[in-house]
Every structure is written in structure tokens, then in C-alpha cells.
XYZ file of C-alpha atoms in Angstrom:
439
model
C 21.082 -23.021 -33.247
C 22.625 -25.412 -30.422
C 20.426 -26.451 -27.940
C 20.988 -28.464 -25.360
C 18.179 -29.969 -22.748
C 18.235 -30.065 -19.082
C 18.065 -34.064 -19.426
C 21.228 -33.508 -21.644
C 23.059 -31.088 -18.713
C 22.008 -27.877 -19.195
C 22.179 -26.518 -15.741
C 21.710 -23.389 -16.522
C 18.270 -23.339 -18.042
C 15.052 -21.140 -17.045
C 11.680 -20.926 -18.536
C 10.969 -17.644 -17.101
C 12.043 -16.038 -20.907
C 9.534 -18.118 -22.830
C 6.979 -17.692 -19.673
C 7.437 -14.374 -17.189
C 7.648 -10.750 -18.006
C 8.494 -7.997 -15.198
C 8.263 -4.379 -15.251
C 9.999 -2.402 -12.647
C 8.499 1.064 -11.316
C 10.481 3.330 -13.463
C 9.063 1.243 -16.056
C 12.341 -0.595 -16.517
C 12.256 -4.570 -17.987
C 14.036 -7.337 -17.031
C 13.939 -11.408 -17.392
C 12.835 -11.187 -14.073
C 13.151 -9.941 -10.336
C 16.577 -11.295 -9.892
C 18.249 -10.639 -13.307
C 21.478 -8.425 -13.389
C 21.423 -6.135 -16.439
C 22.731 -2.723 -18.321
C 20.190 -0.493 -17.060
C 17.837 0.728 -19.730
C 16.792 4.308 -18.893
C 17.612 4.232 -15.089
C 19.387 2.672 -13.054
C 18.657 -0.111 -10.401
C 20.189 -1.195 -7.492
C 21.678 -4.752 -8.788
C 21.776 -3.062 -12.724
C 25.478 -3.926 -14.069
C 25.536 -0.501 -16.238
C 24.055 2.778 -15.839
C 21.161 3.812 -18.129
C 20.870 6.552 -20.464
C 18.983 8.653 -17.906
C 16.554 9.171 -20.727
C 12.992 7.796 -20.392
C 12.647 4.942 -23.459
C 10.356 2.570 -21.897
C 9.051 -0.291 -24.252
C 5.986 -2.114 -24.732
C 5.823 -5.837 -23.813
C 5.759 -6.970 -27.812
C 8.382 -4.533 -28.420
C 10.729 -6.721 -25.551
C 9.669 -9.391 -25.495
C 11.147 -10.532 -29.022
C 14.068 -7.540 -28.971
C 17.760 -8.822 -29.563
C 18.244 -8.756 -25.838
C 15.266 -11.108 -24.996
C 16.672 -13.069 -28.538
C 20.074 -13.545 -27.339
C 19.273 -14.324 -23.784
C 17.128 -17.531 -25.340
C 19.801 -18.552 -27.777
C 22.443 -18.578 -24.718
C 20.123 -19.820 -22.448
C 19.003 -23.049 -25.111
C 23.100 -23.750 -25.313
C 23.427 -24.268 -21.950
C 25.655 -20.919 -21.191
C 26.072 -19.711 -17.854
C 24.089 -15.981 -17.976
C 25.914 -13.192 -16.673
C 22.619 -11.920 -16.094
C 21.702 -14.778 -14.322
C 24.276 -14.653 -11.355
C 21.864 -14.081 -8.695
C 20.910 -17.703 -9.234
C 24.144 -19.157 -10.847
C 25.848 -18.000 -7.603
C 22.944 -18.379 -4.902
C 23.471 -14.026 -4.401
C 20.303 -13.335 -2.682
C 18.705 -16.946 -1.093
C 20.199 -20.466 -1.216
C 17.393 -21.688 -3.028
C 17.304 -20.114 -7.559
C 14.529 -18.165 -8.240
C 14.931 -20.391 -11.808
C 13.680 -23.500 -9.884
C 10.052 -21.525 -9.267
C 9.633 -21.406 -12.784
C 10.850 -24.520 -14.166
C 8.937 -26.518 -11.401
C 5.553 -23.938 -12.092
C 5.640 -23.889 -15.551
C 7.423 -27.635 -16.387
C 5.174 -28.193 -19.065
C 6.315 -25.267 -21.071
C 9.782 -26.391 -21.027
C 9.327 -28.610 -24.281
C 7.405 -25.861 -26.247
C 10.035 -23.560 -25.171
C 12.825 -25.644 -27.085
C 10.354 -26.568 -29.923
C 8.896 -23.082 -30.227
C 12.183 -21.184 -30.935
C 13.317 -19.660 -33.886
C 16.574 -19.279 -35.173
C 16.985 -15.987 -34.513
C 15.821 -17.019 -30.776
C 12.402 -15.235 -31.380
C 9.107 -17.229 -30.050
C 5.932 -16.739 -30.657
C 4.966 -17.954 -26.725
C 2.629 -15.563 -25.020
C 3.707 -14.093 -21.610
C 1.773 -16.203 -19.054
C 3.342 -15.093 -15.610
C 3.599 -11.492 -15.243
C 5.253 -9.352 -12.652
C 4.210 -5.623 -12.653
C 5.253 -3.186 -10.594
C 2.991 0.038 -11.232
C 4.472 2.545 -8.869
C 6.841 2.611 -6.232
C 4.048 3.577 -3.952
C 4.902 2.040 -0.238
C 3.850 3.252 3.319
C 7.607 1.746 4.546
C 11.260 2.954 4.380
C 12.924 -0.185 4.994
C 16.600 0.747 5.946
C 17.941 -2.228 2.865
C 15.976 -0.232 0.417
C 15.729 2.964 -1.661
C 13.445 5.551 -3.329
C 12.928 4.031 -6.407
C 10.907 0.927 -4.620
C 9.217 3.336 -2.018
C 7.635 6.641 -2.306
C 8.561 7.153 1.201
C 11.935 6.972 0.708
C 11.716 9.372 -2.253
C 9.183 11.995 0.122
C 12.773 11.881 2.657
C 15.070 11.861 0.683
C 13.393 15.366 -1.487
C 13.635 16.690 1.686
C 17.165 16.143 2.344
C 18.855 16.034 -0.416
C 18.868 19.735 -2.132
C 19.400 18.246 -5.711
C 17.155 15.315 -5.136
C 15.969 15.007 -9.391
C 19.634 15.315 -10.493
C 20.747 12.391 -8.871
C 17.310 10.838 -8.923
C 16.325 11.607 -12.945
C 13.732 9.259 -12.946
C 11.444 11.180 -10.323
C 11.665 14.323 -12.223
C 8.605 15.620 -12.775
C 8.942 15.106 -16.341
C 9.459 11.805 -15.781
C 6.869 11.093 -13.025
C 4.324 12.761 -15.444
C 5.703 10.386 -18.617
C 5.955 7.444 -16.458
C 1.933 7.450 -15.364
C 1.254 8.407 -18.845
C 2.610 4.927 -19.885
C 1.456 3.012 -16.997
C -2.259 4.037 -17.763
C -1.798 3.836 -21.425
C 0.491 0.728 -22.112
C 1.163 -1.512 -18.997
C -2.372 -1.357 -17.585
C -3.876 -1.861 -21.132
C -1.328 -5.065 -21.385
C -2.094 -6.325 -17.987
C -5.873 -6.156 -18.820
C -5.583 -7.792 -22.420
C -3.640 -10.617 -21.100
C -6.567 -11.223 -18.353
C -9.503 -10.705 -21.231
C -7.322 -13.109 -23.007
C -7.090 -15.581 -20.480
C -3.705 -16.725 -20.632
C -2.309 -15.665 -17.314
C -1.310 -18.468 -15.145
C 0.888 -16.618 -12.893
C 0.744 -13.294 -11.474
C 3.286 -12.113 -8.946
C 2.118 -8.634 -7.000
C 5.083 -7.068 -4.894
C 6.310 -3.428 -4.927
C 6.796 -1.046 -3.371
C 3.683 -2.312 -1.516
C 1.274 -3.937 -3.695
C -2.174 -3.775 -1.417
C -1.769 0.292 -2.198
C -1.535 -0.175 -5.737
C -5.163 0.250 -7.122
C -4.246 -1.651 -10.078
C -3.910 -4.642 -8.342
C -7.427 -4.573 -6.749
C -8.307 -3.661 -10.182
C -7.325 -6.517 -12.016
C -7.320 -9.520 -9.174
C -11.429 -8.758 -9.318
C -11.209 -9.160 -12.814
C -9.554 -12.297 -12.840
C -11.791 -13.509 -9.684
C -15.094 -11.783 -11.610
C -14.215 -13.632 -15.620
C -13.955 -17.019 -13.551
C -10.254 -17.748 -14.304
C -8.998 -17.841 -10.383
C -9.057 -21.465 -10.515
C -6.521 -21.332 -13.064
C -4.251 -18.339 -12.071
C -1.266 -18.732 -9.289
C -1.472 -15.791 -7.275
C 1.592 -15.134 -5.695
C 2.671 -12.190 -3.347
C 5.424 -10.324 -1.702
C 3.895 -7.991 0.974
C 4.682 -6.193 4.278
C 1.072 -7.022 5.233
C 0.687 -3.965 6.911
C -3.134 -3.826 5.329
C -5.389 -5.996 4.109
C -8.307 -4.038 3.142
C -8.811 -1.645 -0.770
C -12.194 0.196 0.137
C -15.124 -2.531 0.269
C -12.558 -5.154 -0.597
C -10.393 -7.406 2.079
C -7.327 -9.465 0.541
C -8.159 -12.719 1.780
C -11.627 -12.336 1.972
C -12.318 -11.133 -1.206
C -9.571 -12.044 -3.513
C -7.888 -15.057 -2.411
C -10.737 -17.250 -0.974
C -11.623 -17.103 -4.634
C -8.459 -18.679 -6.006
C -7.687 -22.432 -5.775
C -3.639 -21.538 -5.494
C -2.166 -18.650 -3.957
C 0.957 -18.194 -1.793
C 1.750 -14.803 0.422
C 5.131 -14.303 1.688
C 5.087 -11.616 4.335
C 7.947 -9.404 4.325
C 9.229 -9.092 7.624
C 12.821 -9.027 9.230
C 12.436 -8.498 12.677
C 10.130 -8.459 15.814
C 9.262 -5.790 18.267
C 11.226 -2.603 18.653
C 14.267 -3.960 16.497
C 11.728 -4.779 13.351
C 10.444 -1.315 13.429
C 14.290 -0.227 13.257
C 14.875 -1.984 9.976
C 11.449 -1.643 8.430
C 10.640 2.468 9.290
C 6.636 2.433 9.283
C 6.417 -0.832 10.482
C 3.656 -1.841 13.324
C 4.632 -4.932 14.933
C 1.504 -5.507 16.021
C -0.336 -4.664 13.727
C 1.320 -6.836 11.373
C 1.010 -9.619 13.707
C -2.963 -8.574 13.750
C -2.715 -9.615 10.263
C -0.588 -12.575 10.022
C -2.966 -14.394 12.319
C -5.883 -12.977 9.911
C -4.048 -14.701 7.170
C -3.524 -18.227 9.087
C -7.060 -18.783 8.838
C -6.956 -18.806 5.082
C -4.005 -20.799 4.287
C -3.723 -24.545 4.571
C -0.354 -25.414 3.983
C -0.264 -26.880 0.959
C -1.777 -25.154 -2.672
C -2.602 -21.977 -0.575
C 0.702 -20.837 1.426
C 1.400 -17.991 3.595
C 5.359 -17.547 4.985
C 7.281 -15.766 6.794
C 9.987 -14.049 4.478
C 13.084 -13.080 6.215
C 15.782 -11.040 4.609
C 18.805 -10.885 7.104
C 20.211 -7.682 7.850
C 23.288 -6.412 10.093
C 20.789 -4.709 12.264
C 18.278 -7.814 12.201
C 21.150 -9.959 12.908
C 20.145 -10.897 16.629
C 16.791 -11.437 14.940
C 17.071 -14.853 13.774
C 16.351 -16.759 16.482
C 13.550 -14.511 17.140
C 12.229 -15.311 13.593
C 13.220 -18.972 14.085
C 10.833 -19.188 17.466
C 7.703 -17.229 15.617
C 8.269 -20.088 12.549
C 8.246 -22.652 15.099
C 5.292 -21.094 17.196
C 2.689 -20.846 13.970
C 4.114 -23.710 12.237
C 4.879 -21.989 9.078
C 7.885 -22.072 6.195
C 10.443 -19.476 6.879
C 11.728 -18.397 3.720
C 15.170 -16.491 4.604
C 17.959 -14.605 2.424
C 20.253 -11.718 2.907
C 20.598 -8.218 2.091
C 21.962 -7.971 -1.759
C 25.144 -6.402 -1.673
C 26.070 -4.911 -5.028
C 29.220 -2.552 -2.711
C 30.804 -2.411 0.369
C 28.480 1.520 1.160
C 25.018 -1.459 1.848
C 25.777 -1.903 5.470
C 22.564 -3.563 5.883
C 24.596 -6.672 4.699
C 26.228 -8.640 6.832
C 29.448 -9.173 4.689
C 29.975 -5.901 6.551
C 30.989 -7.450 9.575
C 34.283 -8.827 10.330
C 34.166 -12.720 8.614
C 35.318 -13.997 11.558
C 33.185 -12.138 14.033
C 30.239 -13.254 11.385
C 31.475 -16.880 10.996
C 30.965 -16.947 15.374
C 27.961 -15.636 15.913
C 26.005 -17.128 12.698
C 27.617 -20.601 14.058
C 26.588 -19.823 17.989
C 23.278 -19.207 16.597
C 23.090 -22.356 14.267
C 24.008 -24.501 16.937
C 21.367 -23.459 19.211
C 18.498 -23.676 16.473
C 19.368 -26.334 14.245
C 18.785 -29.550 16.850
C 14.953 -27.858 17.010
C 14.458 -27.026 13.527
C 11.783 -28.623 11.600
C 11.637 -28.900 7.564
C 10.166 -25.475 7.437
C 12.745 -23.685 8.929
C 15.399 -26.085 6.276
C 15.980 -23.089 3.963
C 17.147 -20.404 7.519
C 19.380 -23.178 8.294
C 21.154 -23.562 4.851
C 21.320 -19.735 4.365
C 22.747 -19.991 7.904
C 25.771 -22.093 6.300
C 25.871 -20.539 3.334
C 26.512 -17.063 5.496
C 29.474 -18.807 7.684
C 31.787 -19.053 4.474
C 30.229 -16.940 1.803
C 32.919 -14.298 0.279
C 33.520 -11.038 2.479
C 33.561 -7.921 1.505
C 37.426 -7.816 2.126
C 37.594 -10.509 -0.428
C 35.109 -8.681 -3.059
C 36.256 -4.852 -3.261
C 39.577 -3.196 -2.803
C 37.702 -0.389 -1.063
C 36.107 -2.201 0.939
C 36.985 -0.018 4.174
C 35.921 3.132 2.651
C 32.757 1.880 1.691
C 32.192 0.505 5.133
C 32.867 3.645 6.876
C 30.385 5.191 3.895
C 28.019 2.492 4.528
C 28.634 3.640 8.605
C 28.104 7.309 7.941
C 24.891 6.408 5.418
C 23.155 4.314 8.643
C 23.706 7.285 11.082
C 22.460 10.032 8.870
C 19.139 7.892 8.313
C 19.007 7.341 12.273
C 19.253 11.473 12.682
C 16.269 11.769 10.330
C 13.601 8.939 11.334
C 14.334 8.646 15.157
C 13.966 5.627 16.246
C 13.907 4.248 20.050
C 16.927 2.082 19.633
C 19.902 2.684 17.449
C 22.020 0.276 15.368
C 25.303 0.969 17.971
C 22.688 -0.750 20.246
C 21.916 -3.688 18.246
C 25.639 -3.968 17.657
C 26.914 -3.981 21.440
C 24.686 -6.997 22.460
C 27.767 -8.853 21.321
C 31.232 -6.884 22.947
C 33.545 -8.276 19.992
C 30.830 -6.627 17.658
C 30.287 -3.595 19.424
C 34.012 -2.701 20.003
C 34.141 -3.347 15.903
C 31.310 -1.217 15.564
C 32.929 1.819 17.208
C 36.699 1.331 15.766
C 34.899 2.277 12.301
């Protein structure tokens, strides 16, 4: 088998398949987060194929040595550029790879990983990072999102859409019914085996929202309660809209207890215009937390950010997120909308490139001279923005699915009734606006 090492040139390389193991919540798995794949049973939003529509889900030893996982090793070893690594071979979501997190977290697996190999591209490696997503239970209906990552979503859209489970199979109630059956019987049991174990080093809790998933107060006191949060990475993705599981408080409870932990806080907007984008959101509320949160963090091995996602309608929201990074003195991690067709009008490539190329260089001009190395990665996902490929340039239909995308933002406007509308948001620039209407 050809392998080539990164001190050799492979560019292309990620531990994550010798380390990390996620689970979606239609029980779907994937290398990771990020990774762009045929859909097994159902499909996702950034799948490349569409699934069988047929609930198969596996066990982690069943994937985790299958001739997917196999072949992705072998081509990964060789120095191949994934297909199902284009999120990070092309920067698709943030300027910064997701691969560098785990080839900087788990660098001293890298070695074993080459060594540990087989033929065949089999490994005997356990899983030590695991990202498990139980449920799609969330409280939010973020306007970039969709039912299978919120239940909210799914409770609106059953009552909207007449034949909801046809185009929705996996929330059948078939489905639902099989899919808790194997969460309580195989993924939980898994999770809980690797902790008695003890060979988690990373767990990553995002969702849906994870503070609502029992399992995750569930197994964060057993890590904290067996004495291994000294050697666990606890990492989250939250909209930190609560803290608090019954008797038990996040930071109080869990994450004083671990010597490394980092919290990015999901949110993509202030005020009035971050309740637009992220339906359920408090603003301050969620401040109300953030500032709980400061007291816990201190900058360096236990990390709380602000994580951005840049949206057409939170587009006047950057500086605003800029300032509130600048005010508390805390990392800004920023990225865009993924847009896998021109229907997500959430993403900017939406707008006109040159109308984009303006105002995301207007608003880099004014922030830039102030910002700080925390705010580095909103400034080089600024640039990458100002000449990153249009829709025009990706799809042929690119105006129908606009005027889709259009129809598909006013039809979730008539339904959650919001104070301010995304024609608003639109006319604080004319050139924009005017756009906005000829649609």
C-alpha cells in the first residue's frame, strides 16, 4: 500500500479516520461533521447521493473497519485529494480545515496511524474523539437550517406540509420509533463503553442543541464522576440558550471539572435581526449567559467564542459581531452559510458578486485597521467572501433557484412572524434592496 507522510507532502492528510467517529441524528455516519458523502439511509443537507430511504444504521465496529472507512484510509495514506473531503480541500464552510483540529489535537496519533494500518486499510485504533448526535432535539429554527437538525423545524414543517413523512422518511413514525430503539440500545451503550473504557480524549457535543439532550448530562457526569476530565477535551457547539439539566449547571458542574474545554456559542446576529435568523432566539438571554460563561474561561486551555456563521440576512451583522468580539475580548470564529444550491438563500453567493464584493469590502475597510488577532479568522473569511465563486458561476439555474430560495424565505416569514422582515434587512443598502425586489 503507498503511503506517503505529511513530512513527505501529503497535504491532504487527516487523523480524524484513525481517531473521530460521528453519528448524525438519523443515525447516519460520516468521517466527520464536514465530510461530503452518498447518503446511507437518508439524506443530508451536504450528502453527494441520496440514500436508500431505508433505515440500515450500523454499529461503530461494523463502520468503523467497512470498505468505505478502508478505502478512505488507503486514499487518504497516498496522499489523494478526498472527494469527500472538499469542505476542507476547498475551504467550503470556514477559511480555516476542520482537518487541522485533528492533526494538531491528536499529533501524536499520526505515526500509529501510518504504522497501524493494514493492507486492506483496516486498523485496529480505537475511536478516541467521538461526535454523537442523539436526536435532533433543539428549542431553535434557525432560518440556514432544517428539520432533520431541529425538532422545531420538523413540529412546523408537520404542520405545513400535508405529506410531511413522504418527503421526510426518516421522521416516520416507523422510523422515529427504530431510530430511539438504536440510540438506547447501540449508540448510548457505545458511548458508555468507550467512557468505562477510558479511551476518550475528545468529545464534541453539538446538535440540534446539545444542553437538551439528556445523554449528554448523562455521560459528561460520568466522565467528571470516573476521574478522567483531566484527560478528556470537551468541546462544544451550542446556542447557549440554557445552561442548566435539573440540579446540574454546564459550567458549574461539568466544565469546572475538566482541565480543557472550549464552547463556541452559536450566534449570528444581535438584537432584533439575531432573533430573525435564529427563530427562538433571546438576545438577552443569551447574552445573560455568555457573560455567565466569561467567568469560567481563561483564554487559553479553557475557551469560550463567539461562532459566527454569515448569512444574507445577518449580513449587516458583522460589524455588530466584530464590536461584541472586540468589547469581551474574545476569538470570533466566523464562516458562511453552506451552499450545496442556488434554493439556500441564507448564503450570500445569493447576492449579486459585485453588490457582495462592495459591501463585504466597505465593511473590511472599516474593521480591519481595529481588528485584533482574535477577530484574524472574520477578516480572512471577509476576503475569502470578496472573490469566492458565485452562484452564477456554480449552477446553470442559478436564477430559478434564487427566486426558489426568494419564495422559500417569504413562506417561512408568513409562518413565524417576526418584527422585521428580510426586504428590511435588504433595503439598508438601496443597490441591495432594489436587487432584492427585481427577484
Amino acid at each position: 500500500m503507498k503511503k506517503i507522510t505529511p513530512e513527505e507532502g501529503n497535504r491532504t492528510f487527516c487523523v480524524a479516520p484513525w481517531a473521530h467517529t460521528y453519528l448524525s441524528p438519523t443515525s447516519e455516519r460520516r468521517l466527520c461533521c464536514a465530510s461530503t458523502e452518498p447518503a446511507q439511509s437518508f439524506e443530508q443537507y451536504i450528502d453527494t447521493a441520496e440514500g436508500t430511504n431505508e433505515y440500515n444504521p450500523m454499529s461503530l465496529g461494523t463502520w468503523w473497519n467497512s470498505e468505505h472507512m478502508k478505502s478512505v484510509r488507503k486514499r487518504m495514506l497516498a496522499g489523494e485529494e478526498l472527494k469527500e473531503c472538499q469542505v476542507c480541500n476547498h475551504n467550503l464552510l470556514h477559511s480555516q480545515a476542520y482537518r487541522d483540529h485533528f492533526n494538531v489535537l491528536f499529533k501524536n496519533l499520526i505515526k500509529e496511524a501510518y504504522d497501524k494500518t493494514n493492507e486492506d486499510g483496516s486498523t485496529d485504533m480505537p475511536v478516541v474523539s467521538f461526535d454523537y448526535r442523539f436526536t435532533n432535539l433543539c428549542n431553535f429554527m434557525c432560518r440556514m437550517c432544517g428539520s432533520n437538525l431541529s425538532s422545531s423545524w420538523e413540529v412546523e414543517e408537520k404542520k405545513y406540509i400535508k405529506d410531511f413523512e413522504t418527503r421526510r422518511p426518516w421522521a416516520s413514525k416507523e422510523v422515529k420509533k427504530a431510530t430511539a430503539e438504536f440510540v438506547a440500545n447501540m449508540a448510548e451503550p457505545e458511548f458508555e463503553q468507550a467512557i468505562k473504557n477510558k479511551q476518550i480524549r475528545e468529545v464534541y457535543w453539538v446538535g440540534g442543541e446539545p444542553l437538551m439532550y439528556h445523554q449528554h448530562w448523562k455521560f459528561m457526569k460520568m466522565i467528571v464522576d470516573s476521574g478522567q476530565s483531566g484527560n478528556v477535551y470537551a468541546r462544544y457547539n451550542t446556542n447557549l440558550s440554557r445552561l442548566n439539566f435539573k440540579n446540574l449547571n454546564l459550567f458549574d458542574d461539568i466544565l469546572s471539572k475538566f482541565s480543557a474545554w472550549e464552547v463556541c456559542a452559536s450566534i449570528d446576529g444581535t438584537g432584533s435581526t439575531g432573533e430573525y435568523i435564529r427563530s427562538g432566539l433571546n438576545w438577552d438571554k443569551w447574552l445573560e449567559n455568555w457573560e455567565y460563561g466569561m467567568k469560567f474561561q481563561n483564554g487559553r486551555n479553557k475557551i469560550l467564542n463567539l461562532d459566527f456563521t454569515i448569512t444574507t440576512a445577518g449580513i449587516w451583522e458583522i460589524e455588530n459581531m466584530f464590536e461584541l468580539s472586540l468589547k469581551y475580548d474574545q476569538n470570533i470564529i466566523t464562516k458562511q452559510t453552506f451552499a450545496f444550491s442556488p434554493e439556500v438563500f441564507m448564503s450570500v453567493k445569493a447576492i449579486p458578486k459585485h453588490i457582495l464584493q462592495r459591501i463585504i469590502q466597505e465593511i473590511l475597510d472599516r474593521i480591519k485597521p481595529r481588528a485584533t488577532n482574535k477577530q484574524k479568522g472574520m477578516i480572512d473569511q471577509l476576503a475569502f467572501l470578496i472573490n469566492q465563486e458565485h452562484y452564477s458561476e456554480s449552477y446553470d439555474n442559478w436564477e430559478q433557484g434564487i427566486r426558489d430560495g426568494k419564495q422559500f424565505i417569504n413562506q417561512m416569514e408568513s409562518r413565524r412572524k417576526n418584527p422585521i422582515t428580510m426586504r428590511e434587512i435588504m433595503w439598508k443598502d438601496k443597490e441591495l434592496g432594489e436587487w432584492y425586489d427585481s427577484i
